[in-house]
Coordinates of C-alpha atoms in Angstrom, one line a residue:
X656 CA 43.5 21.0 39.6
X657 CA 40.2 21.2 37.8
X658 CA 41.2 18.8 36.0
X659 CA 41.0 16.1 38.7
X660 CA 37.6 17.9 40.1
X661 CA 36.1 17.4 36.6
X662 CA 37.1 13.8 36.8
X663 CA 35.4 13.5 40.2
X664 CA 32.6 14.8 39.5
X665 CA 31.7 13.4 36.1
X666 CA 31.1 10.0 37.5
X667 CA 28.9 12.0 40.2
X668 CA 27.5 13.3 36.9
X669 CA 27.0 10.4 35.7
X670 CA 25.5 8.5 37.9
X671 CA 22.9 11.4 39.4
X672 CA 22.0 11.6 35.7
X673 CA 21.1 7.9 35.6
X674 CA 19.1 8.0 39.0
X675 CA 17.1 11.1 37.9
X676 CA 16.6 8.6 34.6
X677 CA 15.8 5.4 36.2
X678 CA 12.6 8.1 37.9
X679 CA 11.5 9.2 35.4
X680 CA 11.1 5.7 34.0
X681 CA 8.1 4.5 37.3
X682 CA 5.9 6.6 34.5
X683 CA 5.9 4.5 31.4
X684 CA 7.0 1.6 32.5
X685 CA 3.9 1.3 35.4
X686 CA 1.7 2.3 32.4
X687 CA 3.4 -0.7 31.0
X688 CA 3.0 -2.8 33.2
X689 CA -1.2 -1.9 34.1
X690 CA -2.3 -1.6 30.7
X691 CA 0.4 -4.7 28.7
X692 CA 1.9 -7.1 30.9
X693 CA -1.2 -7.5 33.2
X694 CA -3.5 -8.1 30.2
X695 CA -1.2 -9.9 28.1
X696 CA -0.4 -12.0 31.5
X697 CA -4.6 -12.8 32.7
X698 CA -4.8 -13.6 28.6
X699 CA -1.7 -16.5 29.0
X700 CA -3.4 -17.7 32.1
X701 CA -6.8 -17.8 31.1
X702 CA -6.0 -19.8 28.6
X703 CA -4.4 -22.4 30.8
X704 CA -6.2 -22.6 34.0
X705 CA -8.9 -23.4 31.8
X706 CA -7.8 -25.8 29.3
X707 CA -8.2 -24.3 26.6
X708 CA -4.9 -24.0 25.2
X709 CA -4.6 -27.9 25.3
X710 CA -8.5 -28.2 23.7
X711 CA -7.3 -25.4 21.2
X712 CA -4.3 -27.0 20.0
X713 CA -5.6 -30.5 19.4
X714 CA -7.8 -29.1 17.6
X715 CA -7.6 -28.6 13.1
X716 CA -9.3 -25.4 13.0
X717 CA -7.3 -24.1 14.8
X718 CA -4.3 -25.1 12.8
X719 CA -5.7 -24.2 9.3
X720 CA -6.6 -20.9 11.2
X721 CA -2.5 -20.6 11.9
X722 CA -1.5 -22.1 8.6
X723 CA -3.5 -19.3 6.9
X724 CA -3.0 -16.2 9.3
X725 CA 0.5 -17.2 8.0
X726 CA 0.2 -18.4 4.3
X727 CA -2.1 -14.8 3.9
X728 CA 0.5 -12.7 5.9
X729 CA 4.1 -14.8 3.9
X730 CA 2.0 -13.6 0.7
X731 CA 1.0 -9.6 1.3
X732 CA 4.9 -9.6 2.0
X733 CA 6.3 -10.9 -0.8
X734 CA 3.6 -7.9 -2.8
X735 CA 5.1 -6.2 0.0
X736 CA 8.7 -6.0 -0.6
X737 CA 8.3 -6.6 -4.4
X738 CA 6.1 -4.0 -5.1
X739 CA 7.6 -1.5 -2.6
X740 CA 11.7 -1.9 -4.2
X741 CA 11.1 0.3 -6.9
X742 CA 9.5 2.5 -4.6
X743 CA 13.3 2.8 -2.4
X744 CA 14.7 3.4 -4.7
X745 CA 12.8 6.2 -6.5
X746 CA 12.6 7.9 -2.3
X747 CA 16.9 7.5 -2.6
X748 CA 18.6 7.4 -6.0
X749 CA 15.9 9.8 -8.2
X750 CA 16.5 13.6 -8.1
X751 CA 13.7 13.8 -9.7
X752 CA 10.8 17.0 -9.3
X753 CA 8.0 15.8 -7.5
X754 CA 10.0 13.3 -5.9
X755 CA 8.3 15.0 -2.5
X756 CA 5.0 14.9 -3.1
X757 CA 5.6 10.3 -4.4
X758 CA 6.9 10.8 -0.6
X759 CA 4.3 11.9 0.5
X760 CA 1.2 9.9 -1.0
X761 CA 3.1 6.5 -0.2
X762 CA 2.5 7.5 2.8
X763 CA -1.0 8.0 3.6
X764 CA -2.0 3.9 2.9
X765 CA 0.3 3.1 5.8
X766 CA -1.7 5.9 8.4
X767 CA -5.2 5.4 6.8
X768 CA -7.1 3.5 9.4
X769 CA -7.9 -0.4 8.8
X770 CA -11.1 -0.5 7.9
X771 CA -11.0 2.1 5.7
X772 CA -8.7 0.4 3.9
X773 CA -10.8 -2.3 4.0
X774 CA -13.5 -0.6 2.5
X775 CA -11.6 0.9 -0.4
X776 CA -10.7 -3.0 -1.7
X777 CA -14.2 -3.7 -1.5
X778 CA -15.3 -1.0 -3.5
X779 CA -13.2 -3.5 -6.5
X780 CA -13.7 -6.2 -5.4
X781 CA -17.3 -6.2 -3.7
X782 CA -16.9 -10.6 -3.8
X783 CA -13.4 -10.3 -1.1
X784 CA -12.2 -13.3 -1.5
X785 CA -8.1 -14.4 -0.6
X786 CA -6.3 -12.4 -3.4
X787 CA -8.2 -9.4 -1.8
X788 CA -7.0 -9.7 1.3
X789 CA -3.2 -9.8 -0.3
X790 CA -3.8 -7.0 -2.1
X791 CA -5.1 -4.3 1.0
X792 CA -2.4 -5.2 3.4
X793 CA 0.1 -4.5 0.7
X794 CA -1.3 -1.9 0.0
X795 CA -1.4 -1.3 4.0
X796 CA 2.0 -2.1 3.7
X797 CA 4.5 -0.9 0.3
X798 CA 4.8 2.5 2.7
X799 CA 7.6 0.1 5.2
X800 CA 9.3 -1.0 2.8
X801 CA 9.4 1.4 0.7
X802 CA 10.4 4.1 3.8
X803 CA 12.6 1.6 5.8
X804 CA 14.2 0.5 2.7
X805 CA 14.6 3.7 0.8
X806 CA 16.8 5.3 4.5
X807 CA 19.6 2.8 4.1
X808 CA 19.7 2.6 0.4
X809 CA 19.9 6.6 -0.1
X810 CA 22.7 6.3 2.5
X811 CA 25.0 3.8 0.2
X812 CA 28.3 4.6 -1.1
X813 CA 27.5 4.9 -5.2
X814 CA 30.5 4.4 -6.1
X815 CA 31.1 0.1 -5.6
X816 CA 28.1 0.2 -7.9
X817 CA 30.1 2.5 -10.5
X818 CA 33.2 0.1 -10.5
X819 CA 31.1 -3.0 -10.7
X820 CA 30.2 -1.3 -13.4
X821 CA 33.3 0.5 -14.3
X822 CA 34.4 -3.2 -14.5
X823 CA 32.4 -4.6 -17.1
X824 CA 28.8 -6.2 -15.3
X825 CA 25.6 -5.3 -16.2
X826 CA 23.7 -3.2 -14.2
X827 CA 21.6 -6.1 -13.0
X828 CA 25.0 -7.5 -12.3
X829 CA 26.3 -5.3 -10.5
X830 CA 22.8 -4.2 -8.4
X831 CA 22.6 -8.0 -7.4
X832 CA 26.3 -8.4 -6.7
X833 CA 27.0 -5.2 -4.5
X834 CA 23.8 -3.3 -4.0
X835 CA 21.5 -5.9 -2.5
X836 CA 23.7 -7.5 -0.2
X837 CA 23.9 -4.4 1.2
X838 CA 20.4 -3.6 1.1
X839 CA 19.1 -7.2 2.5
X840 CA 19.2 -6.1 6.6
X841 CA 17.1 -3.9 5.4
X842 CA 14.2 -5.5 3.7
X843 CA 14.1 -8.6 5.9
X844 CA 14.0 -5.8 8.7
X845 CA 11.2 -4.6 6.5
X846 CA 9.8 -7.9 5.8
X847 CA 9.7 -8.6 9.8
X848 CA 7.4 -6.1 10.3
X849 CA 4.8 -6.2 7.5
X850 CA 4.3 -9.5 8.3
X851 CA 3.7 -8.8 11.7
X852 CA 1.5 -6.1 10.7
X853 CA 0.0 -8.3 8.5
X854 CA -0.6 -11.8 10.2
X855 CA -2.5 -9.4 13.0
X856 CA -4.4 -7.7 10.7
X857 CA -7.7 -7.5 11.7
X858 CA -10.0 -4.5 10.3
X859 CA -9.4 -5.5 6.7
X860 CA -10.1 -9.5 7.4
X861 CA -13.1 -8.5 9.5
X862 CA -14.1 -6.8 5.5
X863 CA -13.2 -8.8 2.9
X864 CA -13.0 -12.2 4.2
X865 CA -16.5 -12.0 6.0
X866 CA -17.4 -15.4 7.7
X867 CA -15.7 -17.7 4.9
X868 CA -12.1 -16.5 5.0
X869 CA -11.1 -15.5 9.0
X870 CA -7.2 -15.8 10.4
X871 CA -6.1 -16.0 14.3
X872 CA -7.4 -11.8 15.2
X873 CA -10.7 -12.1 13.7
X874 CA -11.6 -16.0 14.7
X875 CA -10.0 -14.2 18.6
X876 CA -12.5 -11.2 18.5
X877 CA -16.2 -13.6 17.0
X878 CA -15.0 -15.9 20.3
X879 CA -14.6 -13.8 22.4
X880 CA -18.4 -11.4 21.0
X881 CA -20.3 -13.9 19.9
X882 CA -19.6 -17.2 20.6
X883 CA -18.1 -15.4 25.3
X884 CA -15.1 -18.8 24.5
X885 CA -12.6 -17.1 26.4
X886 CA -10.5 -19.6 26.9
X887 CA -10.6 -20.9 23.2
X888 CA -9.5 -17.0 23.0
X889 CA -6.8 -16.8 24.9
X890 CA -5.6 -20.5 23.6
X891 CA -6.0 -19.1 20.0
X892 CA -4.2 -15.3 21.5
X893 CA -1.4 -17.5 22.7
X894 CA -0.7 -19.2 19.1
X895 CA -0.9 -15.2 17.9
X896 CA 2.1 -14.0 19.8
X897 CA 4.4 -17.3 19.7
X898 CA 4.0 -15.8 16.1
X899 CA 4.3 -12.6 16.6
X900 CA 7.4 -12.7 19.0
X901 CA 9.2 -15.2 16.6
X902 CA 8.7 -12.2 14.4
X903 CA 10.1 -9.8 16.2
X904 CA 13.1 -11.8 16.9
X905 CA 13.7 -11.6 13.6
X906 CA 13.2 -7.9 12.9
X907 CA 15.4 -7.8 15.6
X908 CA 18.3 -9.5 14.2
X909 CA 18.1 -8.1 11.1
X910 CA 18.0 -4.3 12.8
X911 CA 20.7 -4.8 14.1
X912 CA 22.9 -6.1 11.4
X913 CA 21.0 -3.2 9.5
X914 CA 22.7 -0.3 12.0
X915 CA 26.2 -1.9 11.6
X916 CA 26.2 -1.6 8.2
X917 CA 24.5 2.1 8.4
X918 CA 27.5 2.9 10.6
X919 CA 30.4 0.9 7.9
X920 CA 29.0 3.1 5.2
X921 CA 29.1 7.2 4.9
X922 CA 27.0 9.6 1.9
X923 CA 29.0 10.2 -0.3
X924 CA 26.8 10.9 -3.4
X925 CA 23.7 12.6 -3.2
X926 CA 20.6 11.3 -5.4
X927 CA 20.7 11.6 -9.6
X928 CA 18.8 12.0 -12.6
X929 CA 18.4 8.5 -14.2
X930 CA 20.4 7.5 -16.3
X931 CA 20.2 4.7 -19.8
X932 CA 17.6 1.2 -17.6
X933 CA 17.3 3.4 -14.4
X934 CA 14.1 4.6 -16.0
X935 CA 12.1 1.3 -16.1
X936 CA 12.5 1.1 -12.5
X937 CA 11.7 4.4 -12.1
X938 CA 8.8 3.9 -14.4
X939 CA 7.8 0.9 -12.4
X940 CA 7.5 3.0 -9.3
X941 CA 5.2 5.3 -11.4
X942 CA 3.1 1.9 -11.8
X943 CA 3.2 1.3 -8.2
X944 CA 2.3 4.9 -6.7
X945 CA -0.7 4.7 -9.7
X946 CA -1.7 1.3 -7.4
X947 CA -1.4 2.9 -4.7
X948 CA -3.6 5.9 -6.0
X949 CA -6.3 3.3 -7.2
X950 CA -8.5 1.6 -4.1
X951 CA -7.8 5.8 -2.9
X952 CA -9.8 6.8 -5.9
X953 CA -12.4 4.6 -5.9
X954 CA -13.6 4.8 -2.0
X955 CA -14.1 8.8 -3.0
X956 CA -16.1 7.4 -5.8
X957 CA -18.4 5.0 -4.7
X958 CA -18.5 7.7 -1.5
X959 CA -20.5 9.7 -4.1
X960 CA -22.0 6.8 -6.1
X961 CA -25.6 5.9 -5.7
X962 CA -27.9 3.5 -7.9
X963 CA -29.8 6.1 -9.3
X964 CA -26.3 7.9 -10.5
X965 CA -24.3 11.0 -8.8
X966 CA -25.5 11.7 -4.8
X967 CA -24.3 13.3 -1.7
X968 CA -26.8 10.6 0.2
X969 CA -24.9 9.2 1.9
X970 CA -23.1 12.4 3.7
X971 CA -26.5 14.0 4.5
X972 CA -27.2 10.5 6.0
X973 CA -24.0 11.1 8.3
X974 CA -26.3 13.0 10.7
X975 CA -28.8 9.8 11.3
X976 CA -28.1 6.7 13.0
X977 CA -28.7 4.7 9.6
X978 CA -31.2 2.6 8.7
X979 CA -33.5 0.9 10.7
X980 CA -31.5 2.6 13.9
X981 CA -28.3 0.9 12.9
X982 CA -26.2 3.7 15.5
X983 CA -27.1 4.6 18.9
X984 CA -25.8 7.8 17.8
X985 CA -25.4 10.1 14.4
X986 CA -22.5 9.7 12.0
X987 CA -21.4 13.6 13.1
X988 CA -21.9 12.1 16.8
X989 CA -19.4 9.3 16.2
X990 CA -17.3 11.4 14.8
X991 CA -16.5 13.8 17.2
X992 CA -16.6 10.7 19.9
X993 CA -13.1 9.6 17.6
X994 CA -12.1 13.2 17.8
X995 CA -12.6 13.5 21.6
X996 CA -10.6 10.5 21.8
X997 CA -7.4 10.4 19.9
X998 CA -7.3 13.7 21.4
X999 CA -7.0 12.2 24.6
X1000 CA -4.5 9.4 23.4
X1001 CA -2.4 11.3 21.7
X1002 CA -2.0 14.1 25.3
X1003 CA -1.6 10.2 26.9
X1004 CA 0.8 8.2 24.9
X1005 CA 2.7 12.2 24.0
X1006 CA 3.2 12.8 28.3
X1007 CA 4.2 8.8 28.3
X1008 CA 6.2 8.8 25.1
X1009 CA 8.3 11.2 25.2
X1010 CA 9.8 10.2 29.3
X1011 CA 10.2 7.1 28.3
X1012 CA 12.0 8.8 25.2
X1013 CA 14.3 11.3 27.8
X1014 CA 15.4 7.5 30.5
X1015 CA 15.9 5.6 27.4
X1016 CA 18.5 8.4 26.3
X1017 CA 19.6 9.5 28.8
X1018 CA 20.6 5.3 30.4
X1019 CA 22.3 4.4 27.0
X1020 CA 24.3 8.2 27.8
X1021 CA 25.4 6.6 31.5
X1022 CA 28.7 5.4 31.8
X1023 CA 27.6 2.3 34.0
X1024 CA 27.1 -0.8 31.7
X1025 CA 24.6 -2.2 34.0
X1026 CA 22.6 1.0 33.3
X1027 CA 22.3 1.0 29.3
X1028 CA 21.6 -2.7 29.4
X1029 CA 19.0 -1.7 31.6
X1030 CA 18.1 1.0 28.8
X1031 CA 18.5 -1.4 25.7
X1032 CA 15.6 -3.6 27.9
X1033 CA 13.8 -1.2 28.7
X1034 CA 13.4 -0.3 24.5
X1035 CA 12.9 -3.0 23.2
X1036 CA 9.7 -3.9 26.2
X1037 CA 8.0 -0.9 25.3
X1038 CA 8.0 -1.8 22.0
X1039 CA 6.4 -4.7 22.7
X1040 CA 3.0 -3.3 22.3
X1041 CA 2.8 -2.9 18.6
X1042 CA 3.7 -6.5 18.0
X1043 CA 0.9 -8.4 20.5
X1044 CA -2.5 -8.1 18.9
X1045 CA -4.8 -5.3 19.7
X1046 CA -7.8 -7.6 19.7
X1047 CA -6.2 -9.3 22.8
X1048 CA -5.1 -6.4 24.1
X1049 CA -8.6 -5.2 24.2
X1050 CA -10.0 -9.2 25.6
X1051 CA -7.2 -8.5 28.5
X1052 CA -9.3 -5.2 29.4
X1053 CA -12.4 -7.0 29.9
X1054 CA -10.9 -9.5 31.8
X1055 CA -7.8 -7.5 34.1
X1056 CA -9.8 -3.6 34.9
X1057 CA -12.7 -5.1 36.3
X1058 CA -10.3 -5.6 39.5
X1059 CA -9.4 -2.1 39.7
X1060 CA -11.4 0.3 41.9
X1061 CA -14.4 1.8 39.9
X1062 CA -14.2 -0.5 37.3
X1063 CA -12.3 0.8 34.8
X1064 CA -13.8 -1.2 31.8
X1065 CA -16.7 1.5 32.7
X1066 CA -14.4 4.2 32.3
X1067 CA -14.9 6.9 28.4
X1068 CA -11.2 5.9 29.0
X1069 CA -10.5 3.4 29.0
X1070 CA -10.7 3.4 25.0
X1071 CA -8.3 6.2 24.6
X1072 CA -6.1 4.2 27.4
X1073 CA -5.9 1.4 24.9
X1074 CA -5.5 3.8 21.4
X1075 CA -2.3 5.6 23.7
X1076 CA -0.9 1.5 24.3
X1077 CA -0.6 1.2 20.8
X1078 CA 0.8 4.8 19.3
X1079 CA 3.6 5.4 22.5
X1080 CA 5.9 2.4 20.3
X1081 CA 5.2 5.0 17.4
X1082 CA 6.2 8.5 19.2
X1083 CA 9.0 6.9 20.6
X1084 CA 10.0 5.7 18.1
X1085 CA 10.2 9.4 16.0
X1086 CA 11.4 10.7 19.2
X1087 CA 14.0 8.4 20.2
X1088 CA 16.9 9.5 17.2
X1089 CA 16.2 13.0 17.7
X1090 CA 17.1 13.2 21.4
X1091 CA 20.3 10.8 21.0
X1092 CA 21.2 12.5 17.7
X1093 CA 21.8 16.0 19.9
X1094 CA 25.1 17.2 20.8
X1095 CA 25.8 16.3 24.6
X1096 CA 28.4 19.1 24.4
X1097 CA 25.6 21.7 24.3
X1098 CA 23.6 19.7 27.7
X1099 CA 26.8 20.1 29.3
X1100 CA 27.8 23.7 28.9
X1101 CA 24.3 24.8 29.8
X1102 CA 24.8 22.3 32.9
X1103 CA 28.0 23.9 33.5
X1104 CA 26.7 27.2 33.8
X1105 CA 24.5 26.4 36.2
X1106 CA 20.8 25.4 35.0
X1107 CA 18.9 22.9 35.9
X1108 CA 18.4 19.4 34.5
X1109 CA 14.7 20.8 33.7
X1110 CA 16.0 24.4 32.5
X1111 CA 19.4 21.9 30.3
X1112 CA 15.8 20.0 28.7
X1113 CA 14.0 23.1 27.9
X1114 CA 16.6 25.5 26.8
X1115 CA 18.5 23.0 24.5
X1116 CA 16.2 19.6 24.0
X1117 CA 13.1 21.3 24.0
X1118 CA 14.0 23.7 21.0
X1119 CA 15.8 21.0 18.7
X1120 CA 13.7 18.2 19.2
X1121 CA 10.4 20.6 18.8
X1122 CA 9.4 19.4 14.6
X1123 CA 10.0 15.7 15.5
X1124 CA 7.8 16.1 18.9
X1125 CA 4.6 17.7 16.8
X1126 CA 4.9 15.3 13.9
X1127 CA 5.0 12.7 16.7
X1128 CA 1.9 14.2 17.8
X1129 CA 0.8 14.9 14.6
X1130 CA 1.5 11.3 13.8
X1131 CA -0.1 8.9 17.0
X1132 CA -3.2 11.2 17.1
X1133 CA -3.9 9.7 13.1
X1134 CA -2.8 6.0 14.3
X1135 CA -5.3 6.6 17.6
X1136 CA -8.4 8.5 15.1
X1137 CA -8.6 5.0 12.7
X1138 CA -7.4 2.5 15.8
X1139 CA -10.2 -0.6 15.1
X1140 CA -8.8 -3.1 16.6
X1141 CA -9.3 -3.3 20.6
X1142 CA -11.7 -0.3 20.3
X1143 CA -14.4 -2.3 18.5
X1144 CA -14.0 -4.1 21.8
X1145 CA -13.9 -1.4 24.6
X1146 CA -16.5 1.3 22.6
X1147 CA -19.4 1.4 24.4
X1148 CA -22.5 1.2 21.6
X1149 CA -23.9 4.7 23.3
X1150 CA -20.3 6.4 21.8
X1151 CA -18.7 4.4 19.0
X1152 CA -16.0 6.0 17.2
X1153 CA -16.3 7.0 13.4
X1154 CA -14.3 3.2 12.3
X1155 CA -16.4 1.4 14.9
X1156 CA -19.9 3.3 13.0
X1157 CA -18.6 2.1 9.7
X1158 CA -18.0 -1.7 11.1
X1159 CA -22.0 -1.4 12.1
X1160 CA -23.6 0.2 9.6
X1161 CA -20.9 -2.5 6.7
X1162 CA -22.4 -5.6 8.6
X1163 CA -25.8 -4.1 8.2
X1164 CA -28.1 -4.1 4.9
X1165 CA -29.5 -2.0 3.6
X1166 CA -28.2 1.1 0.3
X1167 CA -28.8 4.0 2.9
X1168 CA -25.8 2.9 5.6
X1169 CA -23.0 1.7 2.3
X1170 CA -23.6 4.7 1.7
X1171 CA -23.2 6.5 5.5
X1172 CA -20.2 4.2 5.7
X1173 CA -18.6 5.0 2.4
X1174 CA -19.4 8.7 2.5
X1175 CA -18.0 8.2 6.7
X1176 CA -14.3 6.0 5.7
X1177 CA -14.4 9.7 3.0
X1178 CA -14.1 12.0 4.9
X1179 CA -11.6 10.3 7.6
X1180 CA -9.6 9.2 4.9
X1181 CA -9.5 13.0 3.6
X1182 CA -8.2 13.9 7.5
X1183 CA -5.8 11.3 7.3
X1184 CA -3.9 12.7 3.8
X1185 CA -4.2 16.2 5.6
X1186 CA -2.3 14.9 8.3
X1187 CA 0.2 12.2 6.3
X1188 CA 1.1 15.7 4.6
X1189 CA 1.6 17.4 8.2
X1190 CA 3.8 14.7 9.1
X1191 CA 6.3 14.6 5.8
X1192 CA 7.1 18.3 6.0
X1193 CA 7.8 18.2 9.8
X1194 CA 10.7 15.5 9.8
X1195 CA 12.2 15.9 6.1
X1196 CA 14.4 17.8 8.4
X1197 CA 15.3 15.0 11.1
X1198 CA 15.0 11.7 8.9
X1199 CA 16.8 9.7 10.6
X1200 CA 18.5 6.2 8.3
X1201 CA 16.4 3.2 9.7
X1202 CA 13.9 5.2 11.6
X1203 CA 10.1 4.6 9.8

């Protein structure tokens, strides 16, 4: 009888849980609709309504920009994959002292603000150019390849490769015949994400390409800000959106195959000390790490170098507004603005991201197929802002948000909203695997003992997910701190963030402006490195296969 009551209660509990999940979904879905779907749809409508799409599609310049965007992104992706594979091997297969430090150092370039990366490479190659853009984009994304591929590589069964070696295959043939095919889905997934980031790269191309080399992303910015050609910018946004969606579909397909492969293989071996030719791979990984550190060191050196020798003039100048009043506020005021907006954006993104993650877990655990499908659709929708140009989103805000009561375009909350939209997907991806891995039996036991859903979350889920929540907050904060694409559109001249101030300083002539820009970048980089170390330490215990 008790079992019968339980069986009857289970569907009721499932329906109640699904209904509760859908109620919680109102806030994240409403946020996504208002601050992402509406602006992007408005951009699409603007492009079609004013005939800008037809004009832009028949202009040879559009296709030259698209070709350069795709070419530099493809070349950057190839370099990032080639450089990332030895590092992935080091992180996944090697048992040596210091690998943990390497794991943190590899993460640093990825969380650096793009404007800092651009300026770091400008310190090495002042003239910029295509080669520099490719290297800078690859530098920025090596961590994506190393972490994504390494996450799967660490869980592959080594016995198949060892068996091939025992049957006489060389080390290279065993790798290409056994290990590489198993890694291909992860490599393809990482390559799709890297291509996406490189195709929408803004700060790096703006810093290193100047007016000579432009991608779709920088052209959208220039047409909107300098030429006021809104329909043309909207048309270019459409072309870029099509490329982004194609890259997302490729990445999603590869990701599904990777998750299938991960389920089929158990982790039966741990990392071990390298043997024989494996040391060459370790040496290659060390070489890549040295190359990754070179721009960082160059930036630090450049921040204290002047024509007269070593000096802290750039750091002292942060108390002022640059040569001839380049900035409307001092460098320190811009830094305070950055801290304030990043804090607001992180708090907002945490609320939205955690709610979305709880809803997704609830829907995926539902016995109803419709609820599970809804969860899959919502998961994909929440990831879309990650794949759409931040410049396009910022442009969309200018077009749409003026129609809201009070004209949100003039509100100091506009920048935090834009930054939150960028970091919500990252928070979901960090929190969701941990919530999904919590044993449902613990939650059911607490509910059976009379705990309300809120108390189950507070007593069971929250303690188990606390480390990942803290890591997600820190990661989101540092990404918001360095966000440049949308912020450069939306920040008011009297309240710039530090990356926007750096962009203004670099665009104006003068030794003092350059010194200030390098000093500000160095400070931003040091804060970022510190947070990256904290994030990596917090995430280590909960790392999941395939989750970056």
